[in-house]
mmCIF file of C-alpha atoms and ligand atoms in Angstrom:
data_model
loop_
_atom_site.group_PDB
_atom_site.id
_atom_site.type_symbol
_atom_site.label_atom_id
_atom_site.label_comp_id
_atom_site.label_asym_id
_atom_site.label_seq_id
_atom_site.Cartn_x
_atom_site.Cartn_y
_atom_site.Cartn_z
ATOM 1 C CA MET A 1 11.341 15.011 12.229
ATOM 2 C CA ASN A 2 9.442 14.129 15.095
ATOM 3 C CA ILE A 3 6.958 15.332 17.768
ATOM 4 C CA HIS A 4 5.323 14.448 20.919
ATOM 5 C CA GLU A 5 1.594 13.724 20.880
ATOM 6 C CA TYR A 6 0.774 16.761 23.424
ATOM 7 C CA GLN A 7 2.463 19.055 20.677
ATOM 8 C CA ALA A 8 0.497 16.973 17.822
ATOM 9 C CA LYS A 9 -3.085 17.768 19.726
ATOM 10 C CA GLU A 10 -1.983 21.586 20.199
ATOM 11 C CA ILE A 11 -1.662 21.931 15.744
ATOM 12 C CA PHE A 12 -5.043 19.576 15.817
ATOM 13 C CA LYS A 13 -7.122 21.737 17.644
ATOM 14 C CA GLU A 14 -5.163 24.813 15.599
ATOM 15 C CA TYR A 15 -6.906 22.966 12.733
ATOM 16 C CA GLY A 16 -10.458 22.168 14.287
ATOM 17 C CA LEU A 17 -9.808 18.091 15.061
ATOM 18 C CA PRO A 18 -11.253 16.989 17.827
ATOM 19 C CA VAL A 19 -9.478 16.347 21.092
ATOM 20 C CA ALA A 20 -10.728 15.639 24.376
ATOM 21 C CA PRO A 21 -9.690 18.286 27.278
ATOM 22 C CA PHE A 22 -5.750 17.541 28.380
ATOM 23 C CA PHE A 23 -2.682 18.907 30.006
ATOM 24 C CA VAL A 24 1.007 17.341 30.244
ATOM 25 C CA SER A 25 3.505 17.887 33.045
ATOM 26 C CA THR A 26 7.401 17.682 34.051
ATOM 27 C CA LYS A 27 6.384 16.599 37.780
ATOM 28 C CA ALA A 28 4.525 14.330 38.787
ATOM 29 C CA THR A 29 3.214 16.513 42.544
ATOM 30 C CA GLY A 30 0.274 18.644 41.788
ATOM 31 C CA ILE A 31 -0.762 16.314 38.919
ATOM 32 C CA GLY A 32 -3.487 15.278 41.421
ATOM 33 C CA LYS A 33 -5.138 18.698 41.786
ATOM 34 C CA ALA A 34 -4.694 19.843 37.889
ATOM 35 C CA ALA A 35 -6.745 16.396 37.139
ATOM 36 C CA TYR A 36 -9.368 17.113 39.449
ATOM 37 C CA GLU A 37 -9.400 20.577 37.819
ATOM 38 C CA LEU A 38 -9.966 19.169 34.394
ATOM 39 C CA ALA A 39 -12.562 16.599 35.271
ATOM 40 C CA PRO A 40 -13.642 14.505 38.415
ATOM 41 C CA GLY A 41 -12.339 11.359 36.185
ATOM 42 C CA PRO A 42 -12.096 8.639 34.427
ATOM 43 C CA TYR A 43 -8.497 9.738 32.904
ATOM 44 C CA VAL A 44 -6.054 8.968 29.991
ATOM 45 C CA VAL A 45 -2.466 9.225 31.353
ATOM 46 C CA LYS A 46 0.102 8.970 28.999
ATOM 47 C CA CYS A 47 3.842 8.711 28.911
ATOM 48 C CA GLN A 48 5.248 11.449 26.338
ATOM 49 C CA VAL A 49 8.146 9.534 24.104
ATOM 50 C CA HIS A 50 8.665 9.505 19.995
ATOM 51 C CA SER A 51 7.287 6.252 19.876
ATOM 52 C CA GLY A 52 3.979 4.283 19.442
ATOM 53 C CA ALA A 53 3.100 1.003 20.888
ATOM 54 C CA ARG A 54 2.988 2.819 24.402
ATOM 55 C CA GLY A 55 -0.188 1.199 25.558
ATOM 56 C CA LYS A 56 0.826 -2.216 25.049
ATOM 57 C CA ALA A 57 4.197 -1.476 26.998
ATOM 58 C CA GLY A 58 2.333 -0.043 29.980
ATOM 59 C CA GLY A 59 2.884 3.264 28.867
ATOM 60 C CA VAL A 60 -0.645 4.641 28.977
ATOM 61 C CA ALA A 61 -3.218 3.772 30.866
ATOM 62 C CA LEU A 62 -6.712 4.410 32.075
ATOM 63 C CA VAL A 63 -7.253 5.581 35.613
ATOM 64 C CA GLN A 64 -10.161 6.556 37.664
ATOM 65 C CA THR A 65 -9.329 9.070 40.079
ATOM 66 C CA PRO A 66 -6.479 11.546 39.801
ATOM 67 C CA ALA A 67 -4.772 10.205 42.700
ATOM 68 C CA GLU A 68 -4.431 7.061 40.645
ATOM 69 C CA ALA A 69 -3.134 9.532 37.433
ATOM 70 C CA GLU A 70 -0.078 11.174 40.092
ATOM 71 C CA ALA A 71 0.959 7.829 40.888
ATOM 72 C CA PHE A 72 1.224 6.589 37.338
ATOM 73 C CA ALA A 73 3.083 9.945 36.576
ATOM 74 C CA ALA A 74 5.490 9.347 39.461
ATOM 75 C CA LYS A 75 6.223 5.670 38.561
ATOM 76 C CA TRP A 76 6.877 7.249 35.266
ATOM 77 C CA LEU A 77 8.516 9.982 35.458
ATOM 78 C CA GLY A 78 12.683 9.870 34.795
ATOM 79 C CA LYS A 79 12.116 6.663 33.649
ATOM 80 C CA ARG A 80 12.829 5.128 29.783
ATOM 81 C CA LEU A 81 9.827 3.343 28.206
ATOM 82 C CA VAL A 82 10.648 0.591 25.914
ATOM 83 C CA THR A 83 8.417 -0.098 23.244
ATOM 84 C CA ARG A 84 8.098 -2.457 19.936
ATOM 85 C CA GLN A 85 8.889 0.590 18.295
ATOM 86 C CA SER A 86 12.016 2.365 20.401
ATOM 87 C CA GLY A 87 14.370 0.195 20.205
ATOM 88 C CA PRO A 88 15.949 -2.043 22.954
ATOM 89 C CA HIS A 89 17.306 1.309 24.719
ATOM 90 C CA GLY A 90 13.479 2.983 24.997
ATOM 91 C CA LYS A 91 12.833 6.598 24.996
ATOM 92 C CA PRO A 92 13.214 9.087 28.462
ATOM 93 C CA VAL A 93 9.681 9.861 29.961
ATOM 94 C CA ASN A 94 10.309 13.523 30.909
ATOM 95 C CA ARG A 95 6.569 14.625 30.342
ATOM 96 C CA ILE A 96 3.038 12.737 31.081
ATOM 97 C CA LEU A 97 -0.483 13.770 29.756
ATOM 98 C CA ILE A 98 -3.329 13.653 31.469
ATOM 99 C CA GLU A 99 -6.450 13.378 29.283
ATOM 100 C CA ARG A 100 -9.726 13.163 30.112
ATOM 101 C CA ALA A 101 -10.972 9.525 29.162
ATOM 102 C CA SER A 102 -13.498 8.805 26.788
ATOM 103 C CA ASN A 103 -15.775 6.164 26.674
ATOM 104 C CA ILE A 104 -14.928 4.308 23.258
ATOM 105 C CA ALA A 105 -17.474 2.673 21.029
ATOM 106 C CA ARG A 106 -15.309 1.834 17.952
ATOM 107 C CA GLU A 107 -11.874 2.558 17.140
ATOM 108 C CA LEU A 108 -10.636 3.912 13.536
ATOM 109 C CA TYR A 109 -7.187 4.300 11.763
ATOM 110 C CA VAL A 110 -6.727 7.410 9.618
ATOM 111 C CA SER A 111 -3.675 8.713 8.379
ATOM 112 C CA ALA A 112 -2.121 11.565 5.888
ATOM 113 C CA THR A 113 0.718 10.812 3.576
ATOM 114 C CA ILE A 114 3.265 11.144 0.171
ATOM 115 C CA ASP A 115 2.019 7.957 -1.719
ATOM 116 C CA ARG A 116 5.519 7.727 -3.643
ATOM 117 C CA ALA A 117 4.419 5.442 -6.201
ATOM 118 C CA SER A 118 1.043 7.794 -7.123
ATOM 119 C CA ALA A 119 3.087 11.319 -5.941
ATOM 120 C CA HIS A 120 0.046 12.290 -4.324
ATOM 121 C CA LEU A 121 -1.339 13.130 -0.746
ATOM 122 C CA THR A 122 -3.202 10.459 -0.031
ATOM 123 C CA ILE A 123 -5.155 9.635 3.233
ATOM 124 C CA ILE A 124 -5.446 6.100 4.588
ATOM 125 C CA ALA A 125 -8.210 5.077 6.287
ATOM 126 C CA SER A 126 -9.435 1.741 7.981
ATOM 127 C CA GLU A 127 -12.746 0.279 10.101
ATOM 128 C CA ALA A 128 -9.798 -1.794 11.915
ATOM 129 C CA GLY A 129 -8.204 0.932 14.615
ATOM 130 C CA GLY A 130 -6.150 1.057 17.668
ATOM 131 C CA MET A 131 -3.870 -2.029 16.227
ATOM 132 C CA SER A 132 -0.990 -1.479 13.875
ATOM 133 C CA ILE A 133 -1.293 -1.016 10.640
ATOM 134 C CA GLU A 134 1.541 -2.903 8.810
ATOM 135 C CA GLU A 135 -0.034 -5.804 10.863
ATOM 136 C CA LEU A 136 -3.175 -4.808 9.414
ATOM 137 C CA ALA A 137 -1.354 -4.329 5.305
ATOM 138 C CA VAL A 138 0.241 -7.937 5.826
ATOM 139 C CA ASN A 139 -3.051 -9.777 7.360
ATOM 140 C CA GLN A 140 -6.283 -8.013 6.159
ATOM 141 C CA PRO A 141 -4.920 -5.530 3.248
ATOM 142 C CA GLU A 142 -8.383 -5.466 2.407
ATOM 143 C CA LYS A 143 -9.610 -3.435 4.751
ATOM 144 C CA ILE A 144 -7.249 -0.432 3.916
ATOM 145 C CA LEU A 145 -8.879 2.624 2.379
ATOM 146 C CA LYS A 146 -6.798 5.283 -0.010
ATOM 147 C CA VAL A 147 -7.645 8.445 -1.040
ATOM 148 C CA ALA A 148 -5.416 10.499 -3.248
ATOM 149 C CA ILE A 149 -5.490 14.065 -3.307
ATOM 150 C CA ASP A 150 -5.330 15.937 -6.956
ATOM 151 C CA GLU A 151 -3.229 18.976 -5.717
ATOM 152 C CA LEU A 152 -5.104 20.907 -8.388
ATOM 153 C CA THR A 153 -8.659 20.679 -6.911
ATOM 154 C CA GLY A 154 -7.580 20.360 -2.936
ATOM 155 C CA PRO A 155 -9.647 17.428 -0.948
ATOM 156 C CA GLN A 156 -12.940 17.573 -1.525
ATOM 157 C CA ALA A 157 -15.713 17.344 1.162
ATOM 158 C CA TYR A 158 -17.583 14.656 -0.835
ATOM 159 C CA GLN A 159 -14.505 12.361 -0.734
ATOM 160 C CA GLY A 160 -14.309 12.898 3.043
ATOM 161 C CA ARG A 161 -17.680 11.699 3.571
ATOM 162 C CA GLU A 162 -17.177 8.962 0.881
ATOM 163 C CA LEU A 163 -14.998 7.535 2.727
ATOM 164 C CA ALA A 164 -17.140 8.490 6.345
ATOM 165 C CA TYR A 165 -19.537 5.651 4.912
ATOM 166 C CA LYS A 166 -17.388 2.978 4.123
ATOM 167 C CA LEU A 167 -16.175 3.720 7.856
ATOM 168 C CA GLY A 168 -19.325 2.320 8.691
ATOM 169 C CA LEU A 169 -20.153 5.630 9.978
ATOM 170 C CA GLN A 170 -23.267 7.527 10.115
ATOM 171 C CA GLY A 171 -25.520 10.658 11.069
ATOM 172 C CA LYS A 172 -23.681 13.877 12.077
ATOM 173 C CA GLN A 173 -20.232 11.102 12.193
ATOM 174 C CA VAL A 174 -20.470 11.712 8.528
ATOM 175 C CA ASN A 175 -20.022 15.351 8.526
ATOM 176 C CA GLN A 176 -17.558 15.702 11.513
ATOM 177 C CA PHE A 177 -15.057 12.895 9.776
ATOM 178 C CA ALA A 178 -15.495 14.853 6.614
ATOM 179 C CA LYS A 179 -14.390 18.099 8.591
ATOM 180 C CA ILE A 180 -11.168 16.294 10.045
ATOM 181 C CA PHE A 181 -10.235 14.890 6.540
ATOM 182 C CA LEU A 182 -10.121 18.604 5.266
ATOM 183 C CA GLY A 183 -8.225 19.567 8.288
ATOM 184 C CA ILE A 184 -5.621 16.495 7.821
ATOM 185 C CA CYS A 185 -5.151 18.104 4.251
ATOM 186 C CA LYS A 186 -4.877 21.504 5.096
ATOM 187 C CA MET A 187 -2.596 20.986 8.011
ATOM 188 C CA PHE A 188 -0.501 18.469 6.408
ATOM 189 C CA VAL A 189 0.066 20.803 3.521
ATOM 190 C CA GLN A 190 0.319 24.306 5.868
ATOM 191 C CA LYS A 191 3.351 23.271 7.429
ATOM 192 C CA ASP A 192 4.832 20.529 5.377
ATOM 193 C CA LEU A 193 4.583 17.781 7.050
ATOM 194 C CA SER A 194 5.281 13.791 6.036
ATOM 195 C CA LEU A 195 2.676 12.093 7.908
ATOM 196 C CA VAL A 196 -0.300 12.387 10.075
ATOM 197 C CA GLU A 197 -1.182 9.447 11.989
ATOM 198 C CA ILE A 198 -5.023 8.954 14.346
ATOM 199 C CA ASN A 199 -4.448 5.890 15.984
ATOM 200 C CA PRO A 200 -7.449 5.717 16.984
ATOM 201 C CA LEU A 201 -9.999 8.070 15.466
ATOM 202 C CA VAL A 202 -12.783 7.396 18.413
ATOM 203 C CA VAL A 203 -16.258 7.123 17.708
ATOM 204 C CA THR A 204 -17.206 7.791 21.661
ATOM 205 C CA LYS A 205 -20.588 5.943 22.957
ATOM 206 C CA GLU A 206 -21.850 9.200 22.754
ATOM 207 C CA GLY A 207 -21.974 8.967 18.912
ATOM 208 C CA ASP A 208 -19.054 11.265 18.350
ATOM 209 C CA LEU A 209 -15.639 11.492 16.631
ATOM 210 C CA LEU A 210 -12.226 11.859 19.094
ATOM 211 C CA CYS A 211 -8.285 11.739 18.011
ATOM 212 C CA CYS A 212 -7.341 10.076 20.964
ATOM 213 C CA ASP A 213 -3.946 9.462 20.146
ATOM 214 C CA ALA A 214 -2.183 11.981 17.447
ATOM 215 C CA LYS A 215 1.080 11.279 15.400
ATOM 216 C CA ILE A 216 2.687 14.166 12.897
ATOM 217 C CA ASN A 217 5.884 14.097 11.794
ATOM 218 C CA THR A 218 7.291 17.713 9.867
ATOM 219 C CA ASP A 219 9.370 17.263 6.775
ATOM 220 C CA PRO A 220 13.421 18.342 7.404
ATOM 221 C CA TYR A 221 13.604 19.647 4.416
ATOM 222 C CA ALA A 222 11.253 22.523 5.386
ATOM 223 C CA LEU A 223 11.816 23.291 8.443
ATOM 224 C CA TYR A 224 13.358 26.762 7.367
ATOM 225 C CA ARG A 225 9.958 27.522 6.608
ATOM 226 C CA HIS A 226 8.743 26.766 9.921
ATOM 227 C CA PRO A 227 10.559 28.276 12.821
ATOM 228 C CA GLU A 228 7.580 27.389 15.151
ATOM 229 C CA MET A 229 7.826 23.457 14.153
ATOM 230 C CA ALA A 230 11.167 23.593 14.628
ATOM 231 C CA GLU A 231 10.956 24.690 18.044
ATOM 232 C CA LEU A 232 8.941 21.161 18.986
ATOM 233 C CA ASP A 233 12.183 19.543 18.257
ATOM 234 C CA ASP A 234 12.957 17.571 21.701
ATOM 235 C CA PRO A 235 16.848 15.727 21.152
ATOM 236 C CA SER A 236 16.092 14.119 24.392
ATOM 237 C CA GLN A 237 14.298 11.565 22.373
ATOM 238 C CA GLU A 238 16.873 10.771 19.614
ATOM 239 C CA ASP A 239 19.935 7.912 20.143
ATOM 240 C CA PRO A 240 22.828 9.359 21.185
ATOM 241 C CA ARG A 241 24.966 7.755 18.578
ATOM 242 C CA VAL A 242 22.577 9.669 16.274
ATOM 243 C CA ALA A 243 22.413 12.934 17.463
ATOM 244 C CA ARG A 244 26.688 13.102 17.788
ATOM 245 C CA ALA A 245 26.862 12.304 14.094
ATOM 246 C CA VAL A 246 24.407 15.118 12.539
ATOM 247 C CA ALA A 247 26.100 17.139 14.752
ATOM 248 C CA ALA A 248 29.298 16.120 12.706
ATOM 249 C CA GLY A 249 26.761 15.747 9.539
ATOM 250 C CA PHE A 250 28.047 12.435 8.622
ATOM 251 C CA SER A 251 24.184 10.198 7.059
ATOM 252 C CA TYR A 252 24.097 8.253 9.713
ATOM 253 C CA VAL A 253 21.507 5.233 11.049
ATOM 254 C CA PRO A 254 22.360 3.083 14.225
ATOM 255 C CA LEU A 255 21.671 -0.826 13.977
ATOM 256 C CA GLU A 256 21.455 -3.589 16.312
ATOM 257 C CA GLY A 257 25.109 -5.555 15.216
ATOM 258 C CA ASN A 258 28.776 -4.885 15.806
ATOM 259 C CA ILE A 259 30.343 -4.698 13.212
ATOM 260 C CA GLY A 260 31.263 -0.357 13.135
ATOM 261 C CA CYS A 261 30.851 0.596 9.346
ATOM 262 C CA MET A 262 33.311 3.448 7.698
ATOM 263 C CA VAL A 263 32.056 4.142 3.980
ATOM 264 C CA ASN A 264 32.352 6.830 1.560
ATOM 265 C CA GLY A 265 29.543 6.924 -0.379
ATOM 266 C CA ALA A 266 25.252 5.721 0.322
ATOM 267 C CA GLY A 267 25.285 2.631 -2.504
ATOM 268 C CA LEU A 268 29.050 1.512 -1.669
ATOM 269 C CA ALA A 269 28.131 1.602 2.732
ATOM 270 C CA MET A 270 24.419 -1.004 1.395
ATOM 271 C CA GLY A 271 26.355 -2.525 -0.705
ATOM 272 C CA THR A 272 29.390 -3.355 2.746
ATOM 273 C CA MET A 273 26.208 -3.624 4.969
ATOM 274 C CA ASP A 274 25.045 -6.204 2.325
ATOM 275 C CA ILE A 275 27.869 -8.233 2.493
ATOM 276 C CA ILE A 276 28.442 -8.227 6.098
ATOM 277 C CA LYS A 277 25.080 -9.933 6.566
ATOM 278 C CA ASN A 278 25.812 -11.948 3.532
ATOM 279 C CA LEU A 279 29.131 -13.785 5.484
ATOM 280 C CA GLY A 280 27.025 -14.194 8.528
ATOM 281 C CA GLY A 281 28.521 -10.439 10.396
ATOM 282 C CA ALA A 282 25.862 -7.872 11.215
ATOM 283 C CA PRO A 283 26.461 -4.227 11.082
ATOM 284 C CA ALA A 284 26.404 -1.860 14.154
ATOM 285 C CA ASN A 285 25.714 1.122 11.760
ATOM 286 C CA PHE A 286 25.125 2.344 8.016
ATOM 287 C CA LEU A 287 27.798 5.696 7.685
ATOM 288 C CA ASP A 288 28.756 7.526 5.203
ATOM 289 C CA VAL A 289 31.948 9.886 4.802
ATOM 290 C CA GLY A 290 30.522 11.394 1.985
ATOM 291 C CA GLY A 291 33.328 12.942 -0.618
ATOM 292 C CA THR A 292 35.060 15.367 1.282
ATOM 293 C CA ALA A 293 37.196 12.336 3.528
ATOM 294 C CA THR A 294 39.837 14.647 5.251
ATOM 295 C CA LYS A 295 41.912 13.180 8.351
ATOM 296 C CA GLU A 296 39.615 15.108 10.411
ATOM 297 C CA ARG A 297 36.333 13.705 9.634
ATOM 298 C CA VAL A 298 38.121 9.806 9.749
ATOM 299 C CA MET A 299 38.539 11.119 13.135
ATOM 300 C CA GLU A 300 35.110 12.139 13.790
ATOM 301 C CA ALA A 301 33.526 9.345 12.015
ATOM 302 C CA PHE A 302 35.700 6.926 14.251
ATOM 303 C CA LYS A 303 34.429 8.487 17.356
ATOM 304 C CA VAL A 304 31.066 8.252 16.159
ATOM 305 C CA ILE A 305 30.646 4.518 15.331
ATOM 306 C CA LEU A 306 32.794 4.467 18.665
ATOM 307 C CA GLU A 307 30.088 6.154 21.180
ATOM 308 C CA ASP A 308 28.307 2.436 20.413
ATOM 309 C CA PRO A 309 28.796 0.123 22.895
ATOM 310 C CA ASN A 310 28.181 -2.909 20.924
ATOM 311 C CA VAL A 311 31.122 -2.177 18.681
ATOM 312 C CA LYS A 312 33.750 -4.939 18.232
ATOM 313 C CA CYS A 313 35.311 -4.055 15.039
ATOM 314 C CA ILE A 314 35.397 -1.554 12.549
ATOM 315 C CA MET A 315 35.280 -1.960 8.564
ATOM 316 C CA VAL A 316 36.410 0.860 6.806
ATOM 317 C CA ASN A 317 35.397 0.595 3.384
ATOM 318 C CA ILE A 318 36.655 3.624 0.628
ATOM 319 C CA PHE A 319 36.768 3.856 -3.162
ATOM 320 C CA GLY A 320 39.058 6.263 -3.774
ATOM 321 C CA GLY A 321 37.814 8.607 -6.821
ATOM 322 C CA ILE A 322 38.537 12.196 -6.331
ATOM 323 C CA VAL A 323 39.656 11.293 -2.567
ATOM 324 C CA ARG A 324 43.541 9.814 -2.255
ATOM 325 C CA CYS A 325 43.854 6.471 -0.424
ATOM 326 C CA ASP A 326 46.861 7.845 1.191
ATOM 327 C CA MET A 327 45.705 10.431 2.432
ATOM 328 C CA ILE A 328 42.808 8.458 3.773
ATOM 329 C CA ALA A 329 44.765 5.596 4.954
ATOM 330 C CA GLU A 330 46.980 8.792 6.881
ATOM 331 C CA GLY A 331 43.818 10.371 9.167
ATOM 332 C CA ILE A 332 42.620 5.805 9.334
ATOM 333 C CA ARG A 333 46.084 5.684 11.420
ATOM 334 C CA GLY A 334 46.349 9.179 12.902
ATOM 335 C CA ALA A 335 42.545 8.443 14.236
ATOM 336 C CA VAL A 336 43.710 4.928 15.443
ATOM 337 C CA GLU A 337 46.380 6.134 17.239
ATOM 338 C CA GLN A 338 45.214 9.632 18.840
ATOM 339 C CA ILE A 339 41.439 8.169 20.117
ATOM 340 C CA LYS A 340 43.638 4.585 21.241
ATOM 341 C CA ILE A 341 41.062 2.548 18.936
ATOM 342 C CA SER A 342 41.780 -0.838 20.755
ATOM 343 C CA VAL A 343 39.365 -2.896 18.846
ATOM 344 C CA PRO A 344 40.362 -4.588 15.244
ATOM 345 C CA VAL A 345 40.390 -2.249 12.504
ATOM 346 C CA VAL A 346 40.138 -3.809 8.933
ATOM 347 C CA VAL A 347 40.207 -1.191 6.010
ATOM 348 C CA ARG A 348 39.683 -1.661 2.234
ATOM 349 C CA LEU A 349 41.087 1.076 0.472
ATOM 350 C CA GLU A 350 40.449 0.558 -3.614
ATOM 351 C CA GLY A 351 40.990 2.758 -6.500
ATOM 352 C CA ASN A 352 43.105 6.560 -6.492
ATOM 353 C CA GLN A 353 46.673 5.814 -4.741
ATOM 354 C CA ALA A 354 45.470 2.623 -3.068
ATOM 355 C CA GLN A 355 48.519 0.818 -3.061
ATOM 356 C CA VAL A 356 50.250 3.688 -1.192
ATOM 357 C CA GLY A 357 47.733 3.542 1.187
ATOM 358 C CA GLU A 358 47.754 -0.105 1.994
ATOM 359 C CA LYS A 359 51.805 0.484 2.934
ATOM 360 C CA ILE A 360 51.047 3.343 5.134
ATOM 361 C CA LEU A 361 48.645 0.949 7.135
ATOM 362 C CA ASN A 362 50.398 -2.149 6.637
ATOM 363 C CA GLU A 363 53.913 -0.846 8.363
ATOM 364 C CA CYS A 364 52.356 1.339 10.535
ATOM 365 C CA GLY A 365 52.328 -1.232 13.217
ATOM 366 C CA LEU A 366 49.318 -0.763 14.687
ATOM 367 C CA ASN A 367 45.740 -2.538 15.459
ATOM 368 C CA ILE A 368 45.417 -2.354 11.710
ATOM 369 C CA VAL A 369 44.162 -4.917 9.187
ATOM 370 C CA SER A 370 44.926 -4.069 5.550
ATOM 371 C CA ALA A 371 42.364 -6.137 3.190
ATOM 372 C CA ARG A 372 43.240 -6.837 -0.529
ATOM 373 C CA ASP A 373 39.309 -6.504 -1.708
ATOM 374 C CA LEU A 374 35.797 -6.419 -0.313
ATOM 375 C CA ARG A 375 35.187 -10.255 0.414
ATOM 376 C CA GLN A 376 38.253 -10.283 2.015
ATOM 377 C CA ALA A 377 37.811 -7.265 4.323
ATOM 378 C CA ALA A 378 34.143 -8.526 5.390
ATOM 379 C CA THR A 379 35.446 -11.608 5.767
ATOM 380 C CA LEU A 380 38.153 -10.756 8.135
ATOM 381 C CA ALA A 381 35.762 -8.425 9.772
ATOM 382 C CA VAL A 382 32.912 -11.217 10.638
ATOM 383 C CA GLN A 383 35.779 -13.102 11.796
ATOM 384 C CA ALA A 384 37.029 -10.612 14.444
ATOM 385 C CA ALA A 385 33.798 -9.866 15.640
ATOM 386 C CA LYS A 386 33.211 -13.430 16.525
ATOM 387 C CA ALA A 387 36.274 -13.631 18.024
ATOM 388 C CA GLU A 388 35.882 -10.600 20.156
HETATM 389 P P1 LIG B 401 0.414 3.908 21.364
HETATM 390 O O1 LIG B 401 -0.415 2.717 22.332
HETATM 391 O O2 LIG B 401 0.863 4.433 21.997
HETATM 392 O O3 LIG B 401 -0.555 3.887 20.061
HETATM 393 O O4 LIG B 401 -0.963 4.701 22.397
HETATM 394 P P2 LIG B 401 -2.757 5.325 22.066
HETATM 395 O O5 LIG B 401 -2.547 6.737 22.479
HETATM 396 O O6 LIG B 401 -3.105 4.719 20.684
HETATM 397 O O7 LIG B 401 -3.206 4.731 22.820
HETATM 398 C C1 LIG B 401 -3.757 2.914 23.295
HETATM 399 C C2 LIG B 401 -4.794 2.524 23.878
HETATM 400 O O8 LIG B 401 -5.347 3.362 25.118
HETATM 401 C C3 LIG B 401 -5.725 3.087 22.644
HETATM 402 O O9 LIG B 401 -5.596 2.699 21.281
HETATM 403 C C4 LIG B 401 -6.786 3.188 23.160
HETATM 404 O O10 LIG B 401 -7.925 1.804 23.172
HETATM 405 C C5 LIG B 401 -6.129 3.079 25.053
HETATM 406 N N1 LIG B 401 -7.259 4.771 25.367
HETATM 407 C C6 LIG B 401 -6.498 5.839 24.580
HETATM 408 N N2 LIG B 401 -7.568 6.806 25.236
HETATM 409 C C7 LIG B 401 -8.820 6.290 25.354
HETATM 410 C C8 LIG B 401 -10.016 6.831 26.395
HETATM 411 O O11 LIG B 401 -9.770 8.049 26.217
HETATM 412 N N3 LIG B 401 -10.731 5.791 26.877
HETATM 413 C C9 LIG B 401 -10.244 4.702 26.891
HETATM 414 N N4 LIG B 401 -11.352 3.537 27.444
HETATM 415 N N5 LIG B 401 -8.887 4.201 26.380
HETATM 416 C C10 LIG B 401 -8.397 4.267 25.554
HETATM 417 MN MN1 LIG B 402 -2.266 5.001 18.959
#
């Protein structure tokens, strides 16, 4: 689960990480006055959305006066911010963070995550902060430093100091960095996080370290241990397609294509997306209906898929092991009839009672095409999506 920058900065404060004085507001009115009480200016004003790359999209600005801070808020509140990471529809801006601006001398990068290859909590750092770490990994991989944390001894201050020297830090900055290093590790473990990212970690012109940005992802499976973290959830930032799928208990990932996919089993769902791509089509989603594909579940899955206005055709791919394909066929027929699905539905049933299922679909007189095998189904789906 993702949380907002202002929430992450509150947690940073708890763990002794340095952040500039800030406040958040949901309304533009009054921001100028509150900003003036915080500092005479200049300020950094930032849209609070679950996305990075806000700066390049105009969602972060350096302003000189309280009035300009208020104007920035008035411009953005209630709008959607589209960034390189947000998806084409962007994320709603419901809050603005106003922070005392810092004089930046250098921008560093620091993050913590689990390195799955070494199975250790790992601190990643780079002197090339402010830019995307993904780009850096491709263009200048030698600039990325990594330190693995031993889970028996825990993080050691000397590891932090060593990393500080490699980042070119000097004097008091070395111990400041070691403190941040230890703080991040402690926070990561105690709060059951999956990511902490500070980009940029700034060296100010005065020579101090400061966390100018703050990103935290929590491990959703550990939220039951952290009710205080679960409260930080902001469903407004979620894709509406995902919200419905999560409520229904499906594994669902929205994608940019136009062929809606309903499949039982994650592996089969990935294979289905692969063959669609391979035949020149584009899947609109990943959706695993799971093992208990009843009529109600099939109906709900159709509703989830149709929540996406881009869907031009639906491809159903069910392998009946325990699940009976004739029951699935009844479910599909019922769903197409009741929800009045207008886009073509291509169905491939295989396994337990598949022939009976196919017969039900062929004789129902609805806009359902039943295919003999997976390749034929995908070919028909790609053609149907192109024809629409
Ligand atoms: P992101 O684009 O979503 O990652 O948002 P950031 O919080 O990282 O802000 C984008 C950029 O704004 C940073 O990389 C900095 O260059 C700049 N920025 C952020 N805070 C300050 C500040 O206090 N002073 C100055 N001068 N620039 C800042
Ligand atoms: Mn950033």
